[in-house]
Every structure is written in structure tokens, then in C-alpha cells.
Amino acid sequence: MSAPDTRDPASGVDTTGHEWDGIRELNNPLPKWWLYVFYASILWAAIYWLVMPAWPLASTYTKGWLGYSQREAALADRDAALVARAAHGAPLLSVRPDQISGNAALLEFALANGKAAFGDNCAACHGAGGGGAKGFPNLQDDDWLHGVSIDQILQTIRVGVRSSSPDTLGAVAMPAFGRDGLLKRDEIVNVAAFSRTLSRLAPDPSADLEAGGRLFATQCASCHGAGGEGKREIGAPRLNDAIWLYGGDQKTIVETLTNGRAGVMPAWDGKLDEATLRSLAVYVRSLGGAQ
Ligand code: HEC
Ligand code: HEC
């Protein structure tokens, strides 16, 4: 008895011996190219495991011979982008900051760049679009605590107010008259009521306005001016307008006088590049009115 012929009579190719309803499976070899790609991918995987970060371990992972790290690559990309952005902003450095708005192309660039940087760095405190909040000045109004010119605004952004910078603005703060025992409770009520009259707000009817006025002249005028017009040089706000940093109702003014106020604006010099600082000054200036 000879071995059964396992070849397919039609093609002459060997079969695997599997048969379904008389249909037999041909035993064609895998195409060579397919096989080589298969072996190559196995080899590739082995090499990849060795050179790239691959296998998770208990508390770390295999770092691979190349020591590649996506985090470091992303940081390098970010640094490159910052350098590119700084280079992009270079034309802003070719003129004085207060001349930027005189050049349409520079102005357009500064406004777009400043708007983006404002959203990233400033909006958390000053509100999107610079609308402000209690204790964080509205940058859209025409009242400026520390100056309205591009150079003054740029300086405010650079050094901050009561910040950690040695050049910071805000040498004085609003004293805590109540907490430090400088004024008694009823004196605070009186001078608070009087300061409301400076901006034509109805005073607390129970307050002694005359006594309040005398106190204002001796305790407040040195910083806020005799008529409450404020003093820009020391960052003491105007009290005779309708714009309030903390609030102009009797209760808030009493609170201001009792515990004092010392708003802090961080310094940005060194944290943002020069072109971005200038863009921010131009953008912020564009939000608010003149004085
Ligand atoms: C941590 C909160 C905070 C951040 C962030 C911040 N600021 Fe301020 N900023 C303040 C406070 C508070 C003041 C008011 C200081 C004071 O009481 O005099 C101020 C004041 C200012 C002023 C002066 C306004 C005036 O009336 O003269 C300008 C301009 C300004 N900020 C711009 C910016 C810009 C631009 C950024 C982003 C780069 C920024 N600020 C980020 C808190 C902040
Ligand atoms: C040493 C200077 C100084 C003296 C004296 C002083 N202030 Fe002030 N005052 C300031 C400064 C600076 C601020 C702003 C604080 C800030 O920006 O956080 C301020 C803020 C205020 C505010 C908040 C204004 C707002 O927009 O919300 C009121 C109200 C005020 N002062 C009233 C008074 C009254 C009334 C007196 C007198 C009893 C007085 N101050 C005395 C420096 C002074």
C-alpha cells in the first residue's frame, strides 16, 4: 500500500490534509516578503524595547539606552517656541514702547500678542478682558492707580505693586486704622461717611460729618489729597469718583479703614520676555480710557 497522494490534482500543490466536504486546503508556503516583514518586526520590537522607554516596573519603567523622554522633548519644544516668539516680537524692540501704537503693523502685532499673554497670565486676577473684581482693578475704566501712559503701565507690569521686586510700586499701604488702634470705632464710622460725600454718595445719617471731615483732613489728606483726589505717586486711589477698588458702600469703607488694604500685583520682569511685556502694556492701555 502506497501513501495516499496528498497533492491537489488540479494545481499540483501539496495539501494540508484538512478536508471539508471534499474541499481540501492547499499548503502554499507564506510569501517570502511577508515572512521577512514578520521577522523584521519581531527584531524591531526587541531593539525598541532596549533603546526606548518600554516596560513598566514596580515604581518606574525601563528607560532605554537612548533615555528619550516625551516630557523633556515637550519642554524643549516649548523653549524653542518661546525663542521663536521672542524673535517674532523683535520688531517691537526696535522702537520706544510709546511709539508702538504709531505704527499700524507693530500695533496690530502687539495687540494680538498682548491679548493672548493677558489671557494666560493676567485674566485670573483682572478678569477676562480686564474687567477686574473686588481688590483687582478694572483695567477697562479710565481710572488708573499707577499711571495711564504706556511707560507707566509697562513699569507697573514690570515691577508690580507691593510685590517681591526691589523696585516695586506701592511704597505705602492703606493703614489699618481700627486694628492698629489709630481711630476709634465711631471715628471710623464718621470719616467713612464723610469720604462718601466726596463722591456725592448719601452718608450714613447717624454719622457726624463735621467730625468726619476734620479727621479726613488730619488722617487721610496726606495720602488721598484734601478733596480725595488721590495721589498717583504713592498709589493712593481717588476717593472722589465713582470707581472703587474695594467698594464705596459704608460697610466696605469701614472695613477698609478698620483692617487696611494692601493689594499685591506680581512683578513680571524676568518672567515674561521684553516683547511680551511691551505687548501687554499696549494691550492694557487699549482697554482703558484716557484720564
Ligand atoms: C495675583 C493677581 C494679579 C495678577 C496675576 C496680575 N495682577 Fe495686575 N494687579 C493686581 C492688583 C491687586 C493690582 C492693584 C494693586 C494696587 O492695589 O495698587 C493690580 C494692578 C495692575 C495695574 C495697575 C492698574 C492701575 O489702575 O493703575 C496694571 C496695569 C496691571 N495690574 C496689569 C496686569 C497685567 C498686564 C498682568 C499680567 C501680566 C497682571 N496685572 C497680573 C493683581 C494681579
Ligand atoms: C499712608 C497713606 C494713606 C493714608 C494715611 C490713608 N490711606 Fe486710604 N489708601 C491708601 C492706599 C495706598 C490705598 C490703596 C490700597 C490698595 O491699593 O490696596 C488706600 C485705599 C483706600 C480706600 C479704598 C478705595 C477703593 O477704591 O476701594 C479707601 C476708602 C480709603 N483708602 C480711605 C481712607 C481714609 C478715609 C483715610 C483716613 C482715615 C485713609 N484712607 C488714609 C493710602 C492711605
Short mmCIF file of N, CA and C in Angstrom, two decimals, residues 26 51 70 82 84 243 253 266:
data_model
loop_
_atom_site.label_atom_id
_atom_site.label_comp_id
_atom_site.label_asym_id
_atom_site.label_seq_id
_atom_site.Cartn_x
_atom_site.Cartn_y
_atom_site.Cartn_z
N LEU A 26 -5.01 23.86 0.39
CA LEU A 26 -3.68 23.83 -0.19
C LEU A 26 -2.64 24.25 0.83
N VAL A 51 16.17 50.27 23.40
CA VAL A 51 16.64 51.65 23.29
C VAL A 51 15.62 52.68 23.77
N GLN A 70 9.42 62.06 26.64
CA GLN A 70 8.47 62.94 25.97
C GLN A 70 8.33 64.25 26.72
N LEU A 82 9.24 79.58 22.60
CA LEU A 82 9.43 80.87 23.28
C LEU A 82 10.49 81.70 22.56
N ALA A 84 11.25 81.41 19.43
CA ALA A 84 10.68 81.84 18.16
C ALA A 84 9.74 83.02 18.38
N ILE A 243 -15.48 105.25 41.03
CA ILE A 243 -14.78 103.99 40.77
C ILE A 243 -14.12 103.51 42.06
N ILE A 253 -16.23 100.59 53.22
CA ILE A 253 -15.25 101.62 53.60
C ILE A 253 -14.84 101.43 55.06
N PRO A 266 1.75 91.09 41.15
CA PRO A 266 3.09 90.50 41.00
C PRO A 266 3.96 91.27 39.99
#
